[in-house]
PDB file of C-alpha atoms in Angstrom:
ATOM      1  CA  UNK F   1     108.143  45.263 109.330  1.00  0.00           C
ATOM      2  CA  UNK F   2     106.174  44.460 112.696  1.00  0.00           C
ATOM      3  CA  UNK F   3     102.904  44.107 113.562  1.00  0.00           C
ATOM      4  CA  UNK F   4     102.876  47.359 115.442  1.00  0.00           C
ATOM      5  CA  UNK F   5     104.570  49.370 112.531  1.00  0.00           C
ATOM      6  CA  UNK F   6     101.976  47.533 110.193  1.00  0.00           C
ATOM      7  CA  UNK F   7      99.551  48.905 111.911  1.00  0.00           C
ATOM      8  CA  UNK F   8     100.492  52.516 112.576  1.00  0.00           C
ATOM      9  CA  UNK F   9     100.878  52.395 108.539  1.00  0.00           C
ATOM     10  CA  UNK F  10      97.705  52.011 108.464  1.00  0.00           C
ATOM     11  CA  UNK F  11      96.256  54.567 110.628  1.00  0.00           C
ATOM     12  CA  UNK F  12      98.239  56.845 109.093  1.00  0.00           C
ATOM     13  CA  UNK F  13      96.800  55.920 105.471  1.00  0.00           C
ATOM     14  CA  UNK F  14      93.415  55.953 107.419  1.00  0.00           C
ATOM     15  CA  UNK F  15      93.786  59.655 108.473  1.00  0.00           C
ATOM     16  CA  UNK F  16      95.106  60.723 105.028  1.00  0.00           C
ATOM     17  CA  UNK F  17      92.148  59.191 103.540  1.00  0.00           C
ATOM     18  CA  UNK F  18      89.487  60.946 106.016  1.00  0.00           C
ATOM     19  CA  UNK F  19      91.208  64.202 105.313  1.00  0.00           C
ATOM     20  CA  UNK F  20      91.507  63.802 101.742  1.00  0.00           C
ATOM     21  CA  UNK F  21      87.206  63.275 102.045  1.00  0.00           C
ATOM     22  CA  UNK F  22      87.115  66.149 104.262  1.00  0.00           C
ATOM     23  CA  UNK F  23      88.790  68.727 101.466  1.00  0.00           C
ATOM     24  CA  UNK F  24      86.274  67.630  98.945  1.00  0.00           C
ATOM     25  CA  UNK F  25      83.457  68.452 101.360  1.00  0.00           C
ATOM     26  CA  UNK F  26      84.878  72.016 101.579  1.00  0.00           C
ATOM     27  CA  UNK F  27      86.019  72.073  97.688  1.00  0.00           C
ATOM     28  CA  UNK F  28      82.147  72.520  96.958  1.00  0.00           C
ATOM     29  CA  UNK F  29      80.528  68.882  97.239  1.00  0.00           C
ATOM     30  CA  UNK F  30      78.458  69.866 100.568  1.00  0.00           C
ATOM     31  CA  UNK F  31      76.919  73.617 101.475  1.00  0.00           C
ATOM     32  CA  UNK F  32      77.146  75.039 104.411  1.00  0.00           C
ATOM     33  CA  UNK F  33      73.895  77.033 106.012  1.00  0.00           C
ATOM     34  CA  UNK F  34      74.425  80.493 106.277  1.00  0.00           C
ATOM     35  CA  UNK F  35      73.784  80.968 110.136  1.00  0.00           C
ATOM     36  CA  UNK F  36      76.485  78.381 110.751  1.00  0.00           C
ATOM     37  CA  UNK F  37      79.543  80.696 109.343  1.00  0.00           C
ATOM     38  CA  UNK F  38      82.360  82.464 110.719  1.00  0.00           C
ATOM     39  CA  UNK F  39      81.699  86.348 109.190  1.00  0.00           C
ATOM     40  CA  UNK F  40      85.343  86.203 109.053  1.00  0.00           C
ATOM     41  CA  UNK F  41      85.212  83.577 106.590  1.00  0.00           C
ATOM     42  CA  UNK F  42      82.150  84.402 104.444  1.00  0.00           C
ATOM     43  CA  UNK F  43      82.718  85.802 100.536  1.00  0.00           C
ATOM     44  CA  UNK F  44      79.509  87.056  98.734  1.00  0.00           C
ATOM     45  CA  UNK F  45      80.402  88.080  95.330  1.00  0.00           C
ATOM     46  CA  UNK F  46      78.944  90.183  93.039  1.00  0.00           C
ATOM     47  CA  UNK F  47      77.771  90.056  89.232  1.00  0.00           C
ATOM     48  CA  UNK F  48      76.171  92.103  87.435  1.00  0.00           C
ATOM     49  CA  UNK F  49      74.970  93.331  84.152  1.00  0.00           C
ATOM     50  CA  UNK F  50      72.382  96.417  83.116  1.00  0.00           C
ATOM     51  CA  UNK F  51      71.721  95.971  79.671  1.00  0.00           C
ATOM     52  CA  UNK F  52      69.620  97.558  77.020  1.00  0.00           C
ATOM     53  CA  UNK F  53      66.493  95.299  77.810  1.00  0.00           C
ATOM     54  CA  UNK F  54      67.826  93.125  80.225  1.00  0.00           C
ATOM     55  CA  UNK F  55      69.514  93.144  83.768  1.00  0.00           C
ATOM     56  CA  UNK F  56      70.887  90.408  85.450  1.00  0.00           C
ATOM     57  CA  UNK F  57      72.578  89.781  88.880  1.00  0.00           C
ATOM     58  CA  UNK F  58      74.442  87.058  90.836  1.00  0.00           C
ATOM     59  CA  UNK F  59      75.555  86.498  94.175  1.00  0.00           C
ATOM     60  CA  UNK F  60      77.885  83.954  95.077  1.00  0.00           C
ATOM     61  CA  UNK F  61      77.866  83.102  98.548  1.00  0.00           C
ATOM     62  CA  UNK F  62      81.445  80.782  99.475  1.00  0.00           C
ATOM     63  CA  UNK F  63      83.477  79.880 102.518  1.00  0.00           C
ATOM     64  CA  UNK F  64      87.042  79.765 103.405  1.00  0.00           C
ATOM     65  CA  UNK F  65      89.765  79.327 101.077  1.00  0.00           C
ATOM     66  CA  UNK F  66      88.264  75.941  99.159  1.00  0.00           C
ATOM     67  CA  UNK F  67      85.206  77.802  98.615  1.00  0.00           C
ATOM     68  CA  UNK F  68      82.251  75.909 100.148  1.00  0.00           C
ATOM     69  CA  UNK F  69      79.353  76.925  99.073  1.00  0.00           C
ATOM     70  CA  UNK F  70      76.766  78.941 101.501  1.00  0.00           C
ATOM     71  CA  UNK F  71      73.085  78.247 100.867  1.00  0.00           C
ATOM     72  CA  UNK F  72      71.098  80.978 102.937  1.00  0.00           C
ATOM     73  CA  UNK F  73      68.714  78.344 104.840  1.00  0.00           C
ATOM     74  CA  UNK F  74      65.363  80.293 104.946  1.00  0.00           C
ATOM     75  CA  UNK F  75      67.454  83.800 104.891  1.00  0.00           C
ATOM     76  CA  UNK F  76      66.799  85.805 101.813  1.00  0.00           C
ATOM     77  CA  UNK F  77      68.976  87.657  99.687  1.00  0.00           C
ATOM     78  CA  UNK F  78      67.372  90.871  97.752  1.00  0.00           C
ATOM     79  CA  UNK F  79      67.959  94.283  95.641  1.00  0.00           C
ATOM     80  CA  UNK F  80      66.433  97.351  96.183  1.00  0.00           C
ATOM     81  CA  UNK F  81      65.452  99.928  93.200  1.00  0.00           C
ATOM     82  CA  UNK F  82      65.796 103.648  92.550  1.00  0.00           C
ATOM     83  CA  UNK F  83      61.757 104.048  93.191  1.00  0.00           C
ATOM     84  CA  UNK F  84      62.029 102.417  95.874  1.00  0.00           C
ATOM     85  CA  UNK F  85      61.003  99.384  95.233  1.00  0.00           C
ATOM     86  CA  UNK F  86      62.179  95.401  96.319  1.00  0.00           C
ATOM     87  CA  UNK F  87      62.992  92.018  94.674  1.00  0.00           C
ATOM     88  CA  UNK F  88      64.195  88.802  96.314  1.00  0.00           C
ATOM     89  CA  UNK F  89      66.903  86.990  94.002  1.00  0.00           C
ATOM     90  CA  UNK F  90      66.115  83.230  93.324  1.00  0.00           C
ATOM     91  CA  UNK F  91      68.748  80.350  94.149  1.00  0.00           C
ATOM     92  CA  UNK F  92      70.110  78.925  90.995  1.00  0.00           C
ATOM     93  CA  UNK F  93      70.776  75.158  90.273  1.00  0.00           C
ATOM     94  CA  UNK F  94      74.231  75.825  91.421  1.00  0.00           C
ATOM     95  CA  UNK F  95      75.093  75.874  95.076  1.00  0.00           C
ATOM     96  CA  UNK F  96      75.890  79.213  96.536  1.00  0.00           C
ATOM     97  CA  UNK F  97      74.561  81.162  93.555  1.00  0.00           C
ATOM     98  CA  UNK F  98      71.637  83.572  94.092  1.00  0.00           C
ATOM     99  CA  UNK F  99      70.368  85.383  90.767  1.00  0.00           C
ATOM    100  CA  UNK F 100      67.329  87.700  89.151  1.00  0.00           C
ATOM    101  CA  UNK F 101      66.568  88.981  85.748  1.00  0.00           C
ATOM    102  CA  UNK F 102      64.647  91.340  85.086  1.00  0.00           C
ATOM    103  CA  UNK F 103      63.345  93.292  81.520  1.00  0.00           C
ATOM    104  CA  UNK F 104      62.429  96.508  83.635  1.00  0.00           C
ATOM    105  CA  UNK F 105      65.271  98.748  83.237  1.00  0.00           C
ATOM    106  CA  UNK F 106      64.804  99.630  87.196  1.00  0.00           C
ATOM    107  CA  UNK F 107      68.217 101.269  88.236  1.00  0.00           C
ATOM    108  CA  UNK F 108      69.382  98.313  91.458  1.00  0.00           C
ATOM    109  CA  UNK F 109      70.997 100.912  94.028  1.00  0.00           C
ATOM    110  CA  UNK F 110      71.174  97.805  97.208  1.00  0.00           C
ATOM    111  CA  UNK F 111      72.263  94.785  97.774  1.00  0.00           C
ATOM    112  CA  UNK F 112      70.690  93.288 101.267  1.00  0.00           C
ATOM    113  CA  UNK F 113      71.964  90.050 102.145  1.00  0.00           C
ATOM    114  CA  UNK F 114      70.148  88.542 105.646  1.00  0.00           C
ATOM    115  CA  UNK F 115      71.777  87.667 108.501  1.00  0.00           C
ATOM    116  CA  UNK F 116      75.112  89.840 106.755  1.00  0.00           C
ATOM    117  CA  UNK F 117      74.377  93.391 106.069  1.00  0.00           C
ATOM    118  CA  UNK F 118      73.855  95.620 102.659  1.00  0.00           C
ATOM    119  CA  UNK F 119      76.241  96.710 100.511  1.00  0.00           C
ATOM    120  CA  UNK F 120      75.396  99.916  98.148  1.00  0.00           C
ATOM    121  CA  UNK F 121      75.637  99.595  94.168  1.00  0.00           C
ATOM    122  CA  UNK F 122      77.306 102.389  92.033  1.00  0.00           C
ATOM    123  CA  UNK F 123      75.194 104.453  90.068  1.00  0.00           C
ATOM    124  CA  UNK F 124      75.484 102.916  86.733  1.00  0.00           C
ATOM    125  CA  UNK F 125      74.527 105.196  83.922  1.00  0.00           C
ATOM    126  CA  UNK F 126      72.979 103.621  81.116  1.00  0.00           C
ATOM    127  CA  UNK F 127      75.078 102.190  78.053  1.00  0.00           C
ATOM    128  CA  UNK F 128      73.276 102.740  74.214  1.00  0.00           C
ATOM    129  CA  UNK F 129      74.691 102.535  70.877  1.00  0.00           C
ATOM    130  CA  UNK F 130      72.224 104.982  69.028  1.00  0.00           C
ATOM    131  CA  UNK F 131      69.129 103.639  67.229  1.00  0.00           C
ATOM    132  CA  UNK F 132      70.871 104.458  64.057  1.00  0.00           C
ATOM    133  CA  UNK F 133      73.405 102.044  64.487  1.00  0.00           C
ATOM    134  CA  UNK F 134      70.168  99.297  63.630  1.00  0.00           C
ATOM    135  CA  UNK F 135      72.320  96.717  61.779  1.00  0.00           C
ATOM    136  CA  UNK F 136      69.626  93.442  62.716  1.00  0.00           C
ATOM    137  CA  UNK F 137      69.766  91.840  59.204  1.00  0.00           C
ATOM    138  CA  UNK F 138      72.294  93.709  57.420  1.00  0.00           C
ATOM    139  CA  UNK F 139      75.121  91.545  55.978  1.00  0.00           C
ATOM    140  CA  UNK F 140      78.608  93.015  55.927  1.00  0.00           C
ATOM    141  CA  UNK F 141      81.778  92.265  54.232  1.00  0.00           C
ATOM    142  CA  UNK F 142      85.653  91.906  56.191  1.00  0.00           C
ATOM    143  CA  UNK F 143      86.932  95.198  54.216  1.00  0.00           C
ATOM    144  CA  UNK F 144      83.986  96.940  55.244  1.00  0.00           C
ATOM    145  CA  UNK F 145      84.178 100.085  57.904  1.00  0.00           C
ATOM    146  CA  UNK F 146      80.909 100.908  60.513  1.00  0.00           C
ATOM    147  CA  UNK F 147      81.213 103.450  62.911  1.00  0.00           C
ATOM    148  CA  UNK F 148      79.114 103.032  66.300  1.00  0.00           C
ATOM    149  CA  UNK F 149      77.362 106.390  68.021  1.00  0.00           C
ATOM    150  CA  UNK F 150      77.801 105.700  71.589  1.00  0.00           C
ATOM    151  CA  UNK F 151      76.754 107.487  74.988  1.00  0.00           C
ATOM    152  CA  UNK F 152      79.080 109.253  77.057  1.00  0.00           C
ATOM    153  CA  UNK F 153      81.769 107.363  79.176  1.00  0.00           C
ATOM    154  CA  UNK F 154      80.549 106.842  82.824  1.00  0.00           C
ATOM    155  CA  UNK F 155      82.202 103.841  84.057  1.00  0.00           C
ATOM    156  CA  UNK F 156      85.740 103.258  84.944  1.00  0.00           C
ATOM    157  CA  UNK F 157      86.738 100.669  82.078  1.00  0.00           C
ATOM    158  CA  UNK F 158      85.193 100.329  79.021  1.00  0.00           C
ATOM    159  CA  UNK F 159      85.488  97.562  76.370  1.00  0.00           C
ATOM    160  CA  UNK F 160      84.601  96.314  73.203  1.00  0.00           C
ATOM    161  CA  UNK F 161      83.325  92.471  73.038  1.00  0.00           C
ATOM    162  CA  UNK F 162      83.208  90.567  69.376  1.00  0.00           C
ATOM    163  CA  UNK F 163      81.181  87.863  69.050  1.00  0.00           C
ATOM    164  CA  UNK F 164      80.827  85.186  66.160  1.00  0.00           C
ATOM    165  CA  UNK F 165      78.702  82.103  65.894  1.00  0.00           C
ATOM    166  CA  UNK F 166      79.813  79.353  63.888  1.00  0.00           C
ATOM    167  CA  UNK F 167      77.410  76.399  64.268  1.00  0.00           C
ATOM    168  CA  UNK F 168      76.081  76.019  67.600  1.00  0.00           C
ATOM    169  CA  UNK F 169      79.104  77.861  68.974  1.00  0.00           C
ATOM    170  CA  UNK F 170      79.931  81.208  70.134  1.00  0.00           C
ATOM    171  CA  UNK F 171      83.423  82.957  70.126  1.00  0.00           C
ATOM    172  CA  UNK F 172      84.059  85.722  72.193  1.00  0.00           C
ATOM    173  CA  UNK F 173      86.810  88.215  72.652  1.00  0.00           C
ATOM    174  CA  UNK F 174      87.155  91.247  74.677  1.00  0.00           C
ATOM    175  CA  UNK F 175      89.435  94.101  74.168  1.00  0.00           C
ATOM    176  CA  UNK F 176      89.769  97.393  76.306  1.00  0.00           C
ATOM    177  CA  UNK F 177      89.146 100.504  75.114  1.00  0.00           C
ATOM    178  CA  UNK F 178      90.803 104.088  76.647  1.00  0.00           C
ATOM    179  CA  UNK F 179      89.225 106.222  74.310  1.00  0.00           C
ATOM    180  CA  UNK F 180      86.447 108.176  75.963  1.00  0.00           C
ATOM    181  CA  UNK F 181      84.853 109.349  72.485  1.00  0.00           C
ATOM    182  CA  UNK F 182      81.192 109.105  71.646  1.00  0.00           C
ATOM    183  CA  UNK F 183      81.884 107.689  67.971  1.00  0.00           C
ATOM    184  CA  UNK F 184      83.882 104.777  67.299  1.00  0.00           C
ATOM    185  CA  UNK F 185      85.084 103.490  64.105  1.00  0.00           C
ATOM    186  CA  UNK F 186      85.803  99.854  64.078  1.00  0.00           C
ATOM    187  CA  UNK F 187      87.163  97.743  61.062  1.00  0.00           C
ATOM    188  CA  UNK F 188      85.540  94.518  60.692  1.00  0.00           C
ATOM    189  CA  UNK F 189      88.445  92.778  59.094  1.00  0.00           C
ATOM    190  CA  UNK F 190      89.808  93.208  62.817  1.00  0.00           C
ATOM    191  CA  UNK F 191      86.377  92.049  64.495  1.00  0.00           C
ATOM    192  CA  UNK F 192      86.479  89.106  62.106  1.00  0.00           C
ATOM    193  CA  UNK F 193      90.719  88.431  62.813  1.00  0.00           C
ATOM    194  CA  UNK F 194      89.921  88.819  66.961  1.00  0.00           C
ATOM    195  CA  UNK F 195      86.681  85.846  66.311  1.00  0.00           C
ATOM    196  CA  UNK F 196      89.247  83.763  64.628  1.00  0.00           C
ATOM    197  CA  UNK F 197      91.935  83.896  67.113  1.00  0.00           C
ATOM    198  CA  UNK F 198      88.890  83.240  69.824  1.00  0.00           C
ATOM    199  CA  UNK F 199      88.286  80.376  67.613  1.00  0.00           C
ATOM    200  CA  UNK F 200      91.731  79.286  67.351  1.00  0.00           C
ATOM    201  CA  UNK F 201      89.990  78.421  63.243  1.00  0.00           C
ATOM    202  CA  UNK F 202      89.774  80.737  60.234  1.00  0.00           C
ATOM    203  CA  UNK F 203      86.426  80.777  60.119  1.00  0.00           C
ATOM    204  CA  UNK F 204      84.421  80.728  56.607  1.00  0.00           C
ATOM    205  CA  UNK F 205      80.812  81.081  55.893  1.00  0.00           C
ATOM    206  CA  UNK F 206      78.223  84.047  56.893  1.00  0.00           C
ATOM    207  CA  UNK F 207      78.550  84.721  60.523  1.00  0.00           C
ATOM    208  CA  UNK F 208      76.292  86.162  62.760  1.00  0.00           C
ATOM    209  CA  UNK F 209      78.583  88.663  65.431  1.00  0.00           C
ATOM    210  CA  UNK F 210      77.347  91.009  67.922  1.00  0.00           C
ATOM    211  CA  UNK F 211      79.202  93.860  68.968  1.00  0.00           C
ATOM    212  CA  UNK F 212      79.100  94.775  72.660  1.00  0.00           C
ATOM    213  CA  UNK F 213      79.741  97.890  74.419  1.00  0.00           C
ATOM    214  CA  UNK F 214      80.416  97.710  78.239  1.00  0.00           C
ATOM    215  CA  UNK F 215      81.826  99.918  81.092  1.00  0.00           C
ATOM    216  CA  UNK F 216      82.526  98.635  83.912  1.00  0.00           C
ATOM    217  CA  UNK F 217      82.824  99.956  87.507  1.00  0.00           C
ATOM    218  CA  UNK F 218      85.518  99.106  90.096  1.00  0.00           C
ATOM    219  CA  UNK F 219      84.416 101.013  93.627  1.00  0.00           C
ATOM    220  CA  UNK F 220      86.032  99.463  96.767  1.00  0.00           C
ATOM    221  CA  UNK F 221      83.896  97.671  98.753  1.00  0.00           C
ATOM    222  CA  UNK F 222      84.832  96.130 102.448  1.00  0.00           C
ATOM    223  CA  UNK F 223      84.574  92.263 103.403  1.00  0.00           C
ATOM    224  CA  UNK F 224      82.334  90.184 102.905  1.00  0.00           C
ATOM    225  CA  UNK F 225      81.101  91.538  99.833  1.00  0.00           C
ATOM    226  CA  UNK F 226      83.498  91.214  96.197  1.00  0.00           C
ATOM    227  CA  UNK F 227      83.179  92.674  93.108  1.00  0.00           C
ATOM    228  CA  UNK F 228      83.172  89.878  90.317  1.00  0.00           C
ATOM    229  CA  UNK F 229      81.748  92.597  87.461  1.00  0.00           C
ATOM    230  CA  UNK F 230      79.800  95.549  87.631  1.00  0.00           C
ATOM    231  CA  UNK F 231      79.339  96.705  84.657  1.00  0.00           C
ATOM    232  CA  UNK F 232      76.562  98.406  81.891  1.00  0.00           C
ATOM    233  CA  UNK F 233      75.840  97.307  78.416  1.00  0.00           C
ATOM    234  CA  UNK F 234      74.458  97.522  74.771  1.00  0.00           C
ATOM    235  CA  UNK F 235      75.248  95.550  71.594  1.00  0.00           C
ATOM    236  CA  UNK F 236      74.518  95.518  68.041  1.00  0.00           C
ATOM    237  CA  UNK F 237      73.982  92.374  65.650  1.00  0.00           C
ATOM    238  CA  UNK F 238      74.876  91.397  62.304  1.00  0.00           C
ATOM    239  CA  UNK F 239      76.050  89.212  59.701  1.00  0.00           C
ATOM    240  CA  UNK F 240      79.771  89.379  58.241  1.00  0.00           C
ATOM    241  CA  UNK F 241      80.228  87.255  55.091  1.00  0.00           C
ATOM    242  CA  UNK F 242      84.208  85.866  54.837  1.00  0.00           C
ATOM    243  CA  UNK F 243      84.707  85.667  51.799  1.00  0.00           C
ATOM    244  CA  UNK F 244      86.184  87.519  49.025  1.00  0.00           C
ATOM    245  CA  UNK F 245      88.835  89.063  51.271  1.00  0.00           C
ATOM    246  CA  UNK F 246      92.481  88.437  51.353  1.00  0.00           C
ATOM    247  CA  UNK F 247      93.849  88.479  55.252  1.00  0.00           C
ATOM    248  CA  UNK F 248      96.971  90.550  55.450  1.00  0.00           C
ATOM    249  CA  UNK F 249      99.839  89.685  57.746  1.00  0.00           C
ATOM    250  CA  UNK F 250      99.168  92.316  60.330  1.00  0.00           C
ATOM    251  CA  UNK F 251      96.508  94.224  61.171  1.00  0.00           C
ATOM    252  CA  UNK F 252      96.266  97.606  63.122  1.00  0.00           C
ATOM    253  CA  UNK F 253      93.517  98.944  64.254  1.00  0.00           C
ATOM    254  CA  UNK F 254      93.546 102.847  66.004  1.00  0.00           C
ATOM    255  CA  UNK F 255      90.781 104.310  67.375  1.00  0.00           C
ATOM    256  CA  UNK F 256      90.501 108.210  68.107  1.00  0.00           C
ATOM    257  CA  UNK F 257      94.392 108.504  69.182  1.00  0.00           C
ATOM    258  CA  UNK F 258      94.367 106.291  72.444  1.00  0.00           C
ATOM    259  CA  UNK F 259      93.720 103.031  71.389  1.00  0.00           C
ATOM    260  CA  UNK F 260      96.069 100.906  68.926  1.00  0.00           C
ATOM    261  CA  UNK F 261      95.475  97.463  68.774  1.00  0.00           C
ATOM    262  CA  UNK F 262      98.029  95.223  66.360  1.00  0.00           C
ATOM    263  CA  UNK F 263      97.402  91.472  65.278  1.00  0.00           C
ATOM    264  CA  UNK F 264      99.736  89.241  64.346  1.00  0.00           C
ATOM    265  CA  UNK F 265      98.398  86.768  61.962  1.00  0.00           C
ATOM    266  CA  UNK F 266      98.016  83.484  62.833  1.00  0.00           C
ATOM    267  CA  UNK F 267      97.802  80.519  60.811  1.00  0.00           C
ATOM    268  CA  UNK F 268      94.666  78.583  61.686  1.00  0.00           C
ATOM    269  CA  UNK F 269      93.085  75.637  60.060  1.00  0.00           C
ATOM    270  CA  UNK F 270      89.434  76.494  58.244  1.00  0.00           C
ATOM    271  CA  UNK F 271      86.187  76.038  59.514  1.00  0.00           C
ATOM    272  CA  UNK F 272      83.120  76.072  57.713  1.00  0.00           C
ATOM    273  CA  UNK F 273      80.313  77.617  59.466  1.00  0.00           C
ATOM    274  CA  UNK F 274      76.203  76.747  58.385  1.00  0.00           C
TER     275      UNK F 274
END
C-alpha cells in the first residue's frame, strides 16, 4: 500500500471516529439549551399520574431522532390548576426530565412550557376503590375471592395492575380491562399466578401486593407535545399467604362478560420471600 493510500486510510478512520463521538453527544451524553432548537425537532413528553393522595407529572424534553436531551436554560416549565392556581415543575437528576408532586388533589388542566407554547390536559375524573374495600393488614389466602367497589369508568382504557414484593423487590403486571362495571370480582389465585409469571419464580412466603386501578386517557395532541401516560389511579394493599394451595394447570379468570383472561401454567423455580 502507498504512502498516500496509508494516509487517506487514516483520515477516513479519523472521520469515522469523530462521527462515532458526535452520535454519542446526541444519544444523550450532552443537553442542548432550549432556545438553541429547531421547533421542528423538539419532543416534550408527557407523564402523568392523579392518584388517591398523590399526583405526579413529568416532562421529557428531547431532540431529534437520538434523543438529546433539552434542559430549559433559565426557561420554566409549569401546570396550571382548576382554581386557578400555578406551580413550576422542578428539573430532575436526569437530563431533560422536568417533574412535581404534589399531595393536594388540585385537578392540573395546563401544561405551559416557555419559549414553546401550552398544551391543555383532559379532564381526568377521579379514580377510588370504595373505603370499604380497606384491606391494609388483612392477610388473604390464593383460593380466596374479594370483590373491589369502583367509581364509574371515565377514561378511555382502564386496567388492573398486581403487585407483589418478595424481598426488596417488586413485581408488577398489568392487564386491561373492557368491562365498564362498578364492581369487580377478582380471584387471587390469578393475582398471585400473574406476580409469578412477572417474577419469572413461584413465589412462597406472605406477600405484600397492591392492587391498582387506572384509566387512562389517549386525546390527540399536535407536535411538540406526546402523550407518554395520562392516566388516574387508586390501589388497595394486602398480604396473600402461598401456601396451602395447589396451582392448577390453567387458570381463567372472567369478569362481568367482557373480560376473560386464561393462564397457562408455567413451571418456575421457587422463591422464598422474608
Amino acid at each position: 500500500m502507498t504512502d498516500s493510500s496509508l494516509a487517506q486510510c487514516g483520515n477516513l478512520a479519523r472521520l469515522a471516529f469523530f462521527a462515532l463521538l458526535g452520535l454519542a453527544g446526541l444519544s444523550g451524553c450532552a443537553a442542548i439549551n432550549i432556545q438553541d432548537v429547531d421547533p421542528d425537532q423538539l419532543d416534550i413528553k408527557v407523564r402523568l399520574n392523579q392518584g388517591a393522595s398523590l399526583s405526579e407529572l413529568d416532562v421529557f424534553l428531547t431532540r431529534g431522532l437520538w434523543a438529546q436531551p433539552v434542559r430549559m436554560n433559565g426557561a420554566q416549565i409549569s401546570v396550571a390548576y382548576a382554581d386557578g392556581s400555578t406551580e413550576a415543575l422542578i428539573a430532575s437528576n436526569q437530563r431533560g426530565r422536568y417533574g412535581l408532586r404534589s399531595r393536594d388533589s388540585g385537578l392540573i388542566t395546563d401544561l405551559q412550557v416557555d419559549t414553546v407554547g401550552r398544551q391543555s390536559l383532559p379532564l381526568i375524573a377521579a379514580v377510588r376503590i370504595s373505603e370499604d374495600n380497606s384491606f391494609d393488614g388483612q392477610t388473604f389466602f390464593k383460593d380466596d375471592v374479594i370483590t373491589l367497589n369502583l367509581t364509574e369508568s371515565a377514561g378511555d382504557e382502564r386496567y388492573l395492575i398486581a403487585s407483589g414484593r418478595c424481598g426488596n423487590t417488586d413485581y408488577r403486571s398489568a392487564q386491561k380491562i373492557t368491562d365498564r362495571a362498578t364492581t369487580l370480582t377478582v380471584k387471587l389465585g390469578d393475582i398471585m399466578k400473574r406476580v409469578n409469571n412477572a417474577a419469572e419464580a413461584d413465589l412462597n412466603g406472605i406477600i405484600p401486593i397492591t392492587l391498582t386501578l387506572e384509566e387512562r386517557y389517549q386525546p390527540i395532541w399536535t407536535p411538540p407535545f406526546k402523550i407518554d401516560k395520562l392516566a388516574a389511579s387508586d390501589s388497595v394493599q394486602f398480604q396473600l399467604d402461598t401456601s396451602g394451595f395447589r396451582v392448577r394447570a390453567e387458570v381463567r379468570l372472567q369478569v362481568g362478560n367482557s373480560l376473560m383472561m386464561q393462564f397457562q401454567n408455567q413451571t418456575w423455580d421457587t422463591q422464598f420471600c422474608l
